[in-house]
Tab-separated table of C-alpha atoms in Angstrom:
chain	number	residue	atom	x	y	z
Q	1	MET	CA	0.000	0.000	0.000
Q	2	THR	CA	1.464	3.372	-0.983
Q	3	ARG	CA	1.646	6.291	1.384
Q	4	SER	CA	-1.020	8.214	-0.478
Q	5	SER	CA	-3.392	5.278	-0.548
Q	6	GLN	CA	-2.883	4.804	3.182
Q	7	LEU	CA	-4.017	8.346	3.701
Q	8	GLN	CA	-6.854	8.003	1.286
Q	9	ALA	CA	-8.262	4.713	2.459
Q	10	ALA	CA	-8.392	5.150	6.186
Q	11	PRO	CA	-11.639	6.533	7.548
Q	12	HIS	CA	-10.996	9.600	9.692
Q	13	THR	CA	-11.936	7.997	12.998
Q	14	ALA	CA	-9.776	4.953	12.332
Q	15	ALA	CA	-6.950	7.255	11.234
Q	16	THR	CA	-7.299	9.237	14.451
Q	17	GLU	CA	-7.148	6.041	16.474
Q	18	ALA	CA	-4.029	4.918	14.587
Q	19	ASP	CA	-2.421	8.340	15.076
Q	20	ASN	CA	-3.033	8.198	18.804
Q	21	ASP	CA	-1.465	4.762	18.895
Q	22	VAL	CA	1.634	6.034	17.054
Q	23	LEU	CA	1.878	8.959	19.476
Q	24	ARG	CA	1.686	6.633	22.468
Q	25	ARG	CA	4.578	4.602	21.062
Q	26	LEU	CA	6.495	7.776	20.294
Q	27	ALA	CA	6.003	9.000	23.841
Q	28	ASN	CA	7.338	5.676	25.102
Q	29	GLY	CA	10.580	6.204	23.194
Q	30	ASP	CA	9.849	3.960	20.221
Q	31	ARG	CA	11.935	5.633	17.503
Q	32	GLU	CA	10.411	3.483	14.771
Q	33	ALA	CA	7.160	5.291	15.432
Q	34	VAL	CA	8.756	8.459	14.003
Q	35	ALA	CA	9.006	6.753	10.619
Q	36	GLU	CA	5.372	5.702	10.837
Q	37	LEU	CA	4.257	9.181	11.828
Q	38	TYR	CA	6.317	10.618	8.966
Q	39	ASP	CA	4.819	8.205	6.419
Q	40	ARG	CA	1.332	9.098	7.574
Q	41	HIS	CA	1.650	12.882	7.608
Q	42	ALA	CA	4.821	14.193	5.936
Q	43	ALA	CA	2.981	14.993	2.692
Q	44	ARG	CA	0.426	17.076	4.517
Q	45	VAL	CA	3.050	18.861	6.623
Q	46	LEU	CA	5.148	19.566	3.501
Q	47	GLY	CA	2.082	20.817	1.618
Q	48	LEU	CA	1.219	23.326	4.325
Q	49	ALA	CA	4.842	24.377	4.855
Q	50	PHE	CA	5.327	24.970	1.129
Q	51	ARG	CA	2.045	26.881	0.905
Q	52	ILE	CA	3.434	29.271	3.516
Q	53	VAL	CA	7.159	29.576	2.726
Q	54	ARG	CA	6.929	29.053	-1.081
Q	55	ASN	CA	10.421	27.579	-1.133
Q	56	SER	CA	11.176	23.859	-1.256
Q	57	SER	CA	14.367	24.041	0.792
Q	58	ASP	CA	12.728	25.987	3.617
Q	59	ALA	CA	9.633	23.767	3.432
Q	60	GLU	CA	11.771	20.647	3.833
Q	61	ASP	CA	13.564	22.250	6.776
Q	62	VAL	CA	10.159	22.869	8.335
Q	63	VAL	CA	9.222	19.212	7.868
Q	64	GLN	CA	12.449	18.147	9.573
Q	65	ASP	CA	11.865	20.608	12.427
Q	66	VAL	CA	8.273	19.462	12.896
Q	67	PHE	CA	9.069	15.758	13.183
Q	68	SER	CA	12.044	16.466	15.449
Q	69	GLN	CA	9.780	18.527	17.658
Q	70	ALA	CA	7.119	15.815	17.549
Q	71	TRP	CA	9.686	13.262	18.728
Q	72	ARG	CA	10.940	15.583	21.441
Q	73	THR	CA	7.578	16.696	22.773
Q	74	ALA	CA	5.477	13.565	22.191
Q	75	PRO	CA	5.370	12.813	25.961
Q	76	THR	CA	3.566	16.130	26.525
Q	77	TYR	CA	1.016	15.652	23.726
Q	78	GLN	CA	-2.562	15.623	25.005
Q	79	ALA	CA	-5.126	13.952	22.777
Q	80	ALA	CA	-7.931	15.898	24.456
Q	81	ARG	CA	-6.516	19.147	23.049
Q	82	GLY	CA	-6.750	18.119	19.417
Q	83	THR	CA	-5.910	15.550	16.796
Q	84	VAL	CA	-2.376	14.434	15.999
Q	85	VAL	CA	-2.570	15.816	12.475
Q	86	GLY	CA	-3.847	19.112	13.866
Q	87	TRP	CA	-0.935	19.170	16.307
Q	88	LEU	CA	1.597	18.526	13.540
Q	89	LEU	CA	0.046	21.102	11.227
Q	90	MET	CA	-0.055	23.692	13.994
Q	91	MET	CA	3.681	23.163	14.557
Q	92	ALA	CA	4.260	23.307	10.792
Q	93	ARG	CA	2.405	26.601	10.451
Q	94	THR	CA	4.235	28.183	13.390
Q	95	ARG	CA	7.673	27.134	12.149
Q	96	ALA	CA	6.909	28.034	8.552
Q	97	ILE	CA	5.756	31.517	9.536
Q	98	ASP	CA	8.893	31.928	11.672
Q	99	ARG	CA	10.989	31.088	8.608
Q	100	LEU	CA	8.924	33.380	6.426
Q	101	ARG	CA	9.471	36.277	8.807
Q	102	SER	CA	13.158	35.497	9.175
Q	103	ARG	CA	13.553	35.378	5.409
Q	104	GLN	CA	11.597	38.594	5.089
Q	105	SER	CA	14.049	40.267	7.479
Q	106	ARG	CA	17.037	38.955	5.520
Q	107	ARG	CA	15.509	40.010	2.233
Q	108	ASP	CA	14.929	43.491	3.594
Q	109	VAL	CA	18.647	43.617	4.330
Q	110	GLU	CA	20.122	41.638	1.422
Q	111	GLY	CA	17.515	41.932	-1.293
Q	112	ALA	CA	17.542	38.158	-1.793
Q	113	PRO	CA	14.842	36.582	-3.973
Q	114	ASP	CA	12.204	34.506	-2.271
Q	115	LEU	CA	9.574	32.785	-4.394
Q	116	GLU	CA	10.208	29.420	-6.020
Q	117	ALA	CA	8.140	27.102	-8.150
Q	118	ILE	CA	6.911	23.797	-6.778
Q	119	PRO	CA	9.814	21.307	-7.112
Q	120	SER	CA	9.327	18.851	-9.960
Q	121	ASP	CA	9.845	15.749	-7.819
Q	122	ALA	CA	7.458	16.976	-5.153
Q	123	ALA	CA	4.303	16.341	-7.124
Q	124	SER	CA	1.075	17.602	-5.677
Q	125	LEU	CA	-1.140	14.830	-4.358
Q	126	SER	CA	-3.970	17.308	-4.744
Q	127	ASP	CA	-7.468	15.987	-4.307
Q	128	GLN	CA	-6.414	12.344	-4.167
Q	129	VAL	CA	-6.106	12.740	-0.457
Q	130	ILE	CA	-8.950	14.031	1.610
Q	131	ALA	CA	-7.887	14.201	5.217
Q	132	SER	CA	-11.318	14.518	6.712
Q	133	GLU	CA	-14.854	15.624	6.059
Q	134	GLN	CA	-13.970	18.693	8.073
Q	135	ALA	CA	-11.191	19.660	5.655
Q	136	ALA	CA	-13.401	19.002	2.651
Q	137	GLY	CA	-16.134	21.177	4.161
Q	138	VAL	CA	-13.708	23.978	4.939
Q	139	ARG	CA	-12.186	23.820	1.473
Q	140	ALA	CA	-15.619	24.100	-0.137
Q	141	ALA	CA	-16.630	26.903	2.202
Q	142	MET	CA	-13.417	28.858	1.554
Q	143	ALA	CA	-14.323	28.973	-2.117
Q	144	THR	CA	-17.572	30.737	-1.222
Q	145	LEU	CA	-15.995	33.465	0.922
Q	146	PRO	CA	-16.177	37.008	-0.418
Q	147	SER	CA	-12.749	37.893	-1.818
Q	148	GLU	CA	-12.075	40.599	0.765
Q	149	GLN	CA	-12.711	38.124	3.608
Q	150	ARG	CA	-10.605	35.442	1.933
Q	151	THR	CA	-7.723	37.886	1.462
Q	152	ALA	CA	-7.759	38.969	5.106
Q	153	LEU	CA	-7.898	35.358	6.290
Q	154	ASP	CA	-5.088	34.281	3.932
Q	155	LEU	CA	-2.849	37.094	5.160
Q	156	ALA	CA	-3.560	36.123	8.759
Q	157	TYR	CA	-3.301	32.351	8.405
Q	158	PHE	CA	-0.777	31.756	5.638
Q	159	GLU	CA	1.409	34.846	5.985
Q	160	GLY	CA	1.139	35.190	9.753
Q	161	LEU	CA	0.428	38.914	9.626
Q	162	THR	CA	-1.004	40.633	12.681
Q	163	GLN	CA	-4.288	42.488	12.397
Q	164	THR	CA	-2.414	45.796	12.357
Q	165	GLU	CA	-0.101	44.584	9.579
Q	166	ILE	CA	-3.098	43.437	7.536
Q	167	ALA	CA	-4.761	46.812	8.007
Q	168	GLU	CA	-1.592	48.538	6.762
Q	169	ARG	CA	-1.149	46.113	3.853
Q	170	LEU	CA	-4.752	46.473	2.679
Q	171	ARG	CA	-5.083	50.119	3.745
Q	172	ILE	CA	-8.281	49.509	5.620
Q	173	PRO	CA	-9.266	50.277	9.246
Q	174	LEU	CA	-8.248	47.790	11.948
Q	175	GLY	CA	-11.899	47.220	12.865
Q	176	THR	CA	-12.626	46.197	9.286
Q	177	VAL	CA	-9.832	43.623	9.427
Q	178	LYS	CA	-11.298	42.131	12.596
Q	179	THR	CA	-14.776	42.050	11.093
Q	180	ARG	CA	-13.604	40.374	7.881
Q	181	ILE	CA	-11.630	37.684	9.694
Q	182	ARG	CA	-14.403	37.050	12.191
Q	183	SER	CA	-16.992	36.777	9.409
Q	184	ALA	CA	-14.763	34.427	7.415
Q	185	LEU	CA	-14.172	32.161	10.405
Q	186	ALA	CA	-17.886	32.172	11.224
Q	187	THR	CA	-18.696	31.012	7.689
Q	188	LEU	CA	-16.068	28.273	7.831
Q	189	ARG	CA	-17.276	27.251	11.277
Q	190	ARG	CA	-20.757	26.635	9.944
Q	191	SER	CA	-19.198	24.329	7.354
Q	192	VAL	CA	-17.481	22.337	10.090
Q	193	ARG	CA	-20.530	22.092	12.336
Q	194	PRO	CA	-23.650	22.945	10.334
B	1	MET	CA	-11.208	43.053	35.679
B	2	THR	CA	-14.780	43.811	34.792
B	3	VAL	CA	-17.347	42.100	32.684
B	4	ASP	CA	-16.428	44.616	30.004
B	5	ARG	CA	-12.885	43.140	30.012
B	6	HIS	CA	-14.426	39.705	29.586
B	7	ASP	CA	-15.965	41.102	26.417
B	8	GLU	CA	-12.504	42.326	25.460
B	9	PHE	CA	-11.239	38.778	25.704
B	10	VAL	CA	-14.094	37.560	23.523
B	11	ASP	CA	-12.992	40.160	20.999
B	12	ARG	CA	-9.415	38.812	20.982
B	13	LEU	CA	-10.064	35.073	20.693
B	14	GLU	CA	-9.696	34.916	16.902
B	15	ALA	CA	-6.423	36.836	17.057
B	16	TYR	CA	-5.251	34.533	19.864
B	17	ALA	CA	-6.030	31.386	17.885
B	18	LEU	CA	-4.308	32.821	14.809
B	19	GLY	CA	-1.177	33.613	16.844
B	20	GLN	CA	-1.502	37.354	16.212
B	21	LEU	CA	-1.104	38.545	19.811
B	22	SER	CA	2.009	39.711	21.625
B	23	ALA	CA	3.478	37.463	24.316
B	24	ARG	CA	1.883	39.558	27.051
B	25	GLU	CA	-1.530	39.599	25.391
B	26	ARG	CA	-1.292	35.845	24.834
B	27	LEU	CA	-0.544	35.280	28.509
B	28	GLU	CA	-3.544	37.413	29.508
B	29	VAL	CA	-5.867	35.467	27.213
B	30	GLU	CA	-4.490	32.118	28.401
B	31	SER	CA	-5.036	33.156	32.017
B	32	HIS	CA	-8.630	33.934	31.157
B	33	LEU	CA	-9.126	30.676	29.234
B	34	LEU	CA	-8.106	28.643	32.271
B	35	VAL	CA	-11.044	29.991	34.241
B	36	CYS	CA	-13.658	30.733	31.550
B	37	ALA	CA	-15.180	27.621	30.020
B	38	THR	CA	-17.213	29.661	27.524
B	39	CYS	CA	-14.150	31.311	25.993
B	40	ALA	CA	-12.174	28.039	26.132
B	41	ASP	CA	-14.960	26.350	24.144
B	42	GLU	CA	-14.907	29.225	21.662
B	43	VAL	CA	-11.157	28.867	21.127
B	44	ARG	CA	-11.546	25.117	20.614
B	45	ALA	CA	-14.178	25.783	17.946
B	46	ILE	CA	-11.938	28.342	16.198
B	47	ASN	CA	-9.015	25.911	16.353
B	48	ASP	CA	-11.188	23.256	14.693
B	49	VAL	CA	-11.744	25.647	11.796
B	50	LEU	CA	-8.049	26.536	11.579
B	51	GLU	CA	-7.200	22.844	11.541
B	52	GLY	CA	-9.679	22.448	8.700
B	53	ILE	CA	-7.923	25.262	6.788
B	54	ALA	CA	-4.547	23.553	7.290
B	55	GLU	CA	-5.918	20.182	6.196
B	56	SER	CA	-7.547	21.727	3.141
B	57	VAL	CA	-4.131	22.610	1.664
B	58	PRO	CA	-3.171	19.997	-0.969
B	59	PRO	CA	-0.393	17.689	0.293
B	60	LEU	CA	2.944	17.396	-1.501
B	61	GLN	CA	4.819	14.124	-1.883
B	62	PRO	CA	8.211	14.638	-0.192
B	63	ARG	CA	11.462	13.705	-1.913
B	64	ALA	CA	12.685	10.278	-0.778
B	65	ARG	CA	15.852	11.641	0.838
B	66	LEU	CA	13.864	13.871	3.165
B	67	ARG	CA	12.605	10.821	5.047
B	68	GLN	CA	16.179	9.715	5.743
B	69	GLN	CA	17.128	13.231	6.822
B	70	VAL	CA	14.231	13.403	9.247
B	71	LEU	CA	14.938	9.994	10.744
B	72	ALA	CA	18.641	10.832	11.051
B	73	ALA	CA	17.790	14.102	12.759
B	74	VAL	CA	15.749	12.410	15.469
B	75	ALA	CA	18.217	9.565	16.002
B	76	ASP	CA	19.442	9.847	19.565
B	77	VAL	CA	22.665	7.756	19.721
B	78	PRO	CA	25.107	7.868	16.779
B	79	GLN	CA	25.970	4.345	15.600
B	80	GLU	CA	29.678	5.097	14.895
B	81	ARG	CA	30.564	5.310	18.586
B	82	ALA	CA	30.291	1.546	19.279
B	83	ARG	CA	33.052	0.840	16.748
B	84	GLY	CA	35.654	2.589	18.930
B	85	LEU	CA	35.459	-0.284	21.437
B	86	ALA	CA	36.116	-3.113	18.960
B	87	PRO	CA	38.861	-5.555	20.093
B	88	ILE	CA	42.229	-5.120	18.380
B	89	ASP	CA	43.827	-8.176	16.771
B	90	VAL	CA	47.611	-8.188	17.547
B	91	PRO	CA	48.996	-11.696	16.732
B	92	ARG	CA	52.662	-12.630	16.088
B	93	ARG	CA	54.327	-9.367	17.116
B	94	SER	CA	57.035	-8.680	19.674
B	95	ALA	CA	56.216	-6.918	22.956
B	96	TRP	CA	58.132	-3.737	22.003
B	97	ARG	CA	56.486	-3.508	18.639
B	98	LEU	CA	53.167	-3.900	20.362
B	99	LEU	CA	53.709	-0.876	22.569
B	100	PRO	CA	52.306	1.732	20.139
B	101	LEU	CA	49.328	-0.513	19.426
B	102	ALA	CA	48.768	-1.109	23.135
B	103	ALA	CA	48.933	2.611	23.775
B	104	ALA	CA	46.515	3.202	20.935
B	105	ALA	CA	44.199	0.520	22.329
B	106	VAL	CA	44.303	2.071	25.810
B	107	LEU	CA	43.680	5.491	24.316
B	108	SER	CA	40.863	4.101	22.217
B	109	LEU	CA	39.295	2.451	25.255
B	110	ALA	CA	39.715	5.649	27.266
B	111	ILE	CA	38.113	7.711	24.527
B	112	GLY	CA	35.343	5.136	24.282
B	113	ALA	CA	34.791	5.255	28.045
B	114	VAL	CA	34.761	9.057	28.019
B	115	ALA	CA	32.362	8.985	25.096
B	116	ILE	CA	30.051	6.610	26.963
B	117	ARG	CA	30.245	8.726	30.111
B	118	SER	CA	29.615	11.856	28.014
B	119	GLU	CA	26.629	10.190	26.398
B	120	GLN	CA	25.307	9.156	29.821
B	121	SER	CA	25.861	12.696	31.120
B	122	ARG	CA	24.165	14.129	28.057
B	123	ARG	CA	21.167	11.878	28.586
B	124	GLU	CA	21.001	12.737	32.278
B	125	LEU	CA	21.199	16.440	31.456
B	126	ALA	CA	18.513	16.039	28.809
B	127	ASP	CA	16.303	14.244	31.348
B	128	GLN	CA	16.907	16.978	33.906
B	129	LEU	CA	16.128	19.627	31.305
B	130	ARG	CA	12.879	17.879	30.407
B	131	ARG	CA	11.907	17.724	34.085
B	132	VAL	CA	12.714	21.428	34.554
B	133	GLU	CA	10.754	22.332	31.406
B	134	SER	CA	7.824	20.258	32.594
B	135	SER	CA	7.981	21.835	36.035
B	136	ASN	CA	8.182	25.318	34.490
B	137	GLY	CA	5.178	24.531	32.329
B	138	GLU	CA	3.158	23.435	35.354
B	139	LEU	CA	4.161	26.556	37.283
B	140	LEU	CA	3.251	28.769	34.341
B	141	ASP	CA	-0.150	27.066	34.065
B	142	ARG	CA	-0.757	27.609	37.772
B	143	LEU	CA	0.304	31.236	37.457
B	144	LYS	CA	-2.013	31.776	34.521
B	145	ARG	CA	-4.852	30.057	36.340
B	146	PHE	CA	-4.293	32.160	39.451
B	147	SER	CA	-4.102	35.356	37.426
B	148	GLY	CA	-7.322	34.568	35.584
B	149	GLN	CA	-9.093	33.565	38.794
B	150	ALA	CA	-7.921	36.733	40.558
B	151	ASP	CA	-9.292	38.887	37.739
B	152	LEU	CA	-12.673	37.181	37.802
B	153	ALA	CA	-12.810	37.128	41.632
B	154	ILE	CA	-12.218	40.892	41.791
B	155	SER	CA	-14.893	41.376	39.166
B	156	SER	CA	-17.314	39.253	41.153
B	157	LEU	CA	-16.565	40.670	44.606
B	158	THR	CA	-16.781	44.307	43.499
B	159	ALA	CA	-20.025	43.981	41.546
B	160	ALA	CA	-22.949	46.005	42.980
B	161	ASP	CA	-25.320	43.028	42.824
B	162	THR	CA	-23.023	40.502	44.555
B	163	ARG	CA	-24.102	39.069	47.887
B	164	GLU	CA	-22.685	36.410	50.121
B	165	ILE	CA	-24.426	33.074	50.448
B	166	PRO	CA	-24.910	32.096	54.119
B	167	THR	CA	-22.856	28.962	54.666
B	168	ALA	CA	-24.411	25.826	56.052
B	169	GLY	CA	-22.960	26.440	59.520
B	170	ARG	CA	-22.556	22.751	60.220
B	171	ASP	CA	-19.545	21.277	61.935
B	172	ASP	CA	-18.735	19.182	58.876
B	173	ALA	CA	-19.092	22.107	56.465
B	174	PRO	CA	-15.801	22.954	54.711
B	175	ALA	CA	-14.093	26.291	55.360
B	176	MET	CA	-15.699	27.934	52.418
B	177	ARG	CA	-17.337	31.226	51.491
B	178	ALA	CA	-19.642	31.659	48.567
B	179	PHE	CA	-20.819	34.753	46.714
B	180	VAL	CA	-23.382	35.067	43.979
B	181	SER	CA	-24.126	37.775	41.466
B	182	PRO	CA	-26.803	37.507	38.771
B	183	THR	CA	-24.415	39.189	36.328
B	184	ARG	CA	-20.972	37.973	37.446
B	185	GLY	CA	-21.776	34.446	38.507
B	186	LEU	CA	-21.027	32.246	41.473
B	187	LEU	CA	-17.731	32.574	43.323
B	188	LEU	CA	-16.580	29.890	45.768
B	189	VAL	CA	-13.437	30.270	47.829
B	190	ALA	CA	-12.258	27.405	50.021
B	191	ASP	CA	-9.434	26.880	52.456
B	192	ARG	CA	-8.401	23.861	54.523
B	193	LEU	CA	-10.795	21.556	52.718
B	194	PRO	CA	-10.504	18.010	54.040
B	195	VAL	CA	-8.284	15.882	51.812
B	196	PRO	CA	-10.587	14.011	49.402
B	197	PRO	CA	-10.364	10.214	49.231
B	198	ALA	CA	-7.471	8.882	47.153
B	199	GLY	CA	-8.011	9.391	43.432
B	200	ARG	CA	-10.942	11.762	43.987
B	201	VAL	CA	-11.301	15.517	43.501
B	202	TYR	CA	-13.916	18.026	44.605
B	203	GLN	CA	-16.753	18.968	42.256
B	204	VAL	CA	-19.227	21.771	42.920
B	205	TRP	CA	-22.959	21.375	42.343
B	206	ILE	CA	-25.838	23.795	42.049
B	207	ILE	CA	-29.067	22.150	43.118
B	208	GLU	CA	-32.269	23.998	42.383
B	209	ASP	CA	-35.394	22.873	44.223
B	210	GLY	CA	-37.065	20.004	42.407
B	211	SER	CA	-34.215	19.670	39.907
B	212	THR	CA	-31.276	17.327	39.571
B	213	PRO	CA	-27.843	18.726	40.543
B	214	VAL	CA	-26.011	20.660	37.855
B	215	SER	CA	-22.217	20.667	37.853
B	216	ALA	CA	-20.646	24.084	38.365
B	217	GLY	CA	-17.144	22.761	37.762
B	218	MET	CA	-14.162	21.366	39.619
B	219	LEU	CA	-12.789	23.112	42.676
B	220	GLY	CA	-9.142	22.512	41.903
B	221	ASP	CA	-6.488	20.675	43.809
B	222	GLU	CA	-4.233	23.345	45.252
B	223	PRO	CA	-2.143	22.514	48.340
B	224	GLN	CA	-3.568	23.114	51.825
B	225	GLY	CA	-7.037	22.264	50.565
B	226	ARG	CA	-7.380	25.640	48.867
B	227	GLY	CA	-9.565	26.177	45.895
B	228	MET	CA	-11.490	28.757	43.950
B	229	LEU	CA	-14.262	28.373	41.419
B	230	ILE	CA	-16.097	30.898	39.321
B	231	ALA	CA	-19.199	29.545	37.620
B	232	THR	CA	-22.021	30.976	35.580
B	233	PRO	CA	-25.033	32.052	37.678
B	234	PRO	CA	-27.858	29.582	38.394
B	235	ARG	CA	-30.152	29.711	35.409
B	236	LYS	CA	-33.332	30.638	37.264
B	237	ASN	CA	-34.790	31.614	40.594
B	238	VAL	CA	-31.675	33.321	41.885
B	239	GLY	CA	-32.669	34.290	45.406
B	240	GLY	CA	-34.694	31.251	46.317
B	241	GLY	CA	-34.463	27.485	46.522
B	242	VAL	CA	-30.926	26.984	45.302
B	243	THR	CA	-28.358	24.948	47.220
B	244	VAL	CA	-24.626	24.940	46.551
B	245	ALA	CA	-22.858	21.705	47.482
B	246	ILE	CA	-19.601	19.858	46.894
B	247	SER	CA	-18.845	16.170	46.545
B	248	ASP	CA	-15.759	14.063	45.893
B	249	GLU	CA	-15.688	12.673	42.371
B	250	PRO	CA	-13.273	10.979	39.965
B	251	PRO	CA	-10.794	13.284	38.180
B	252	GLY	CA	-12.591	15.060	35.358
B	253	GLY	CA	-15.858	15.059	37.311
B	254	SER	CA	-19.173	13.258	37.087
B	255	SER	CA	-22.476	14.101	35.439
B	256	GLN	CA	-24.237	13.500	38.772
B	257	PRO	CA	-22.811	13.330	42.308
B	258	SER	CA	-21.449	9.899	43.141
B	259	GLY	CA	-19.530	10.724	46.326
B	260	THR	CA	-20.518	12.197	49.681
B	261	VAL	CA	-22.412	15.435	49.113
B	262	LEU	CA	-21.586	18.286	51.519
B	263	PRO	CA	-23.938	21.273	51.334
B	264	VAL	CA	-22.114	24.610	51.389
B	265	GLY	CA	-25.109	26.903	51.705
B	266	SER	CA	-28.395	27.984	50.214
B	267	ILE	CA	-29.142	30.978	48.079
C-alpha cells in the first residue's frame, strides 16, 4: 500500500485512532514510530509548509523541524486538546511563519529573492487525499468566501500577519480587518458544524 | 477586571487562535481561558476551523531523501561510537612492537569510556532539562490560572449586585465562602478543605429545588485544601431554593454526584 493510498483509504476515525497509537509509542521512546508518523503525515506537513514559505528548501527544513519537535515533545502531547494531524500542522504553520518572517528580514537587508516554483519531484497529491470531512467542508466553504474576507484570512493564516499589519497592507481600518476575519471564520465554522 | 474586560477577551479570541497577539496579550488570554469555560470552548471551535484550513491545503509528496534526513535528525545515539570499542587483533608481534598498538588501544578504550560517560551525562542532562521544562510549564499554568481567577474574583466581589451566600454552619461544612451575582456568577473560595479520598477531587454542584444537581465545575487541587471556582449564575430563581454543594468525584468530574455530598449553603 502506498503512502497516499494509506491516507486516502483510512476513515478519519480509524486514522485518528491509529495516530493516537503512534503517538503513544512515540512518547514511550519507540523511535520506529517516528518513521510511521512521517509516512502518515509528511505529505500534509510539507504541503502546508510549502504553501506558507513558497520555497522547497525551507519547506523541507520545516518538515524536519516538525518531526524532530514531535519526537521531542510527544510525551507532553494531550489527545484531548486536538488531533495528531492538527498538532503537527499547527507546529508546521508556526515554524513556517517563523521562517517566512526570518527570510523577510534577511531580504529586507540583502535583497535576496524569495519565491520558487513547486519542485518537480514533489508532485502535488492534490485531491487524491482528503484528510477529513472537516477539511473538505472547509475547502468548499473557503471557495464561497467574499474575496475581501478570503484575502484577510489568507494574510492572517498563511502569511502570519497581525491584524495591524493586515490593516496597513490592505489600507483599511483595523476594525474592518477584525470584522472580515471574524466573518470568514464564522462562515467556515458553519461548514465544520452545520 | 470587569465584565467589560471579559468582552474584550471575547474580541481577541480569533487573534489569539491565529497567533496574532504579543506574548503579554497571549498570557492574559491564556489566564482567562483557564477559568472561563465559555471562551475556552470558543477557542476550541476556532481551532477546529483553523485545523480544517490547514488540512484543506493539498499535500505534496516529499522527496525520498527527506525521510532519511528526518529519521537521522531524530536519532538519539550515533551508531559510529560503538566501533571505537572493537577488540584489536595483535597476533605474532614482539612486545616492544606492540607498545604503540597497546597505547593506541588504551587510548581508544579511554576515549570510548569518556564517550560513553559523556553520552550518559548528556542523557542525564537532557532528562533533567525535560523535568525542569515540565515543572516550568506546570508553574506557568498555575500562574495563569491564578491570574485569571484573581481577575474574575475581583470582578465578582466588586459587583454592585453581589451578595454572600450564608454557609451551612454545620460542623462538617468545609471552610468555604460563597458569593453570587446575577451578572458575574457564582464565586466559591475554600481553604483547609478536608483531603478528598485517594483518586478523587472536589466537584461543585448547584441544586435547584425540584431539579437534579447541575455541575458548576471542579474546585481545583491546590495545596492546603485551597480552591477557587467561578461559575455561571444559576439559570433561574436566583434568590430562592438553590443549594450549593460539593462532593468528591473521579478526576474530570461526574455528570451526577457519586460521592458524599456536603452542602455549602443555600441561596
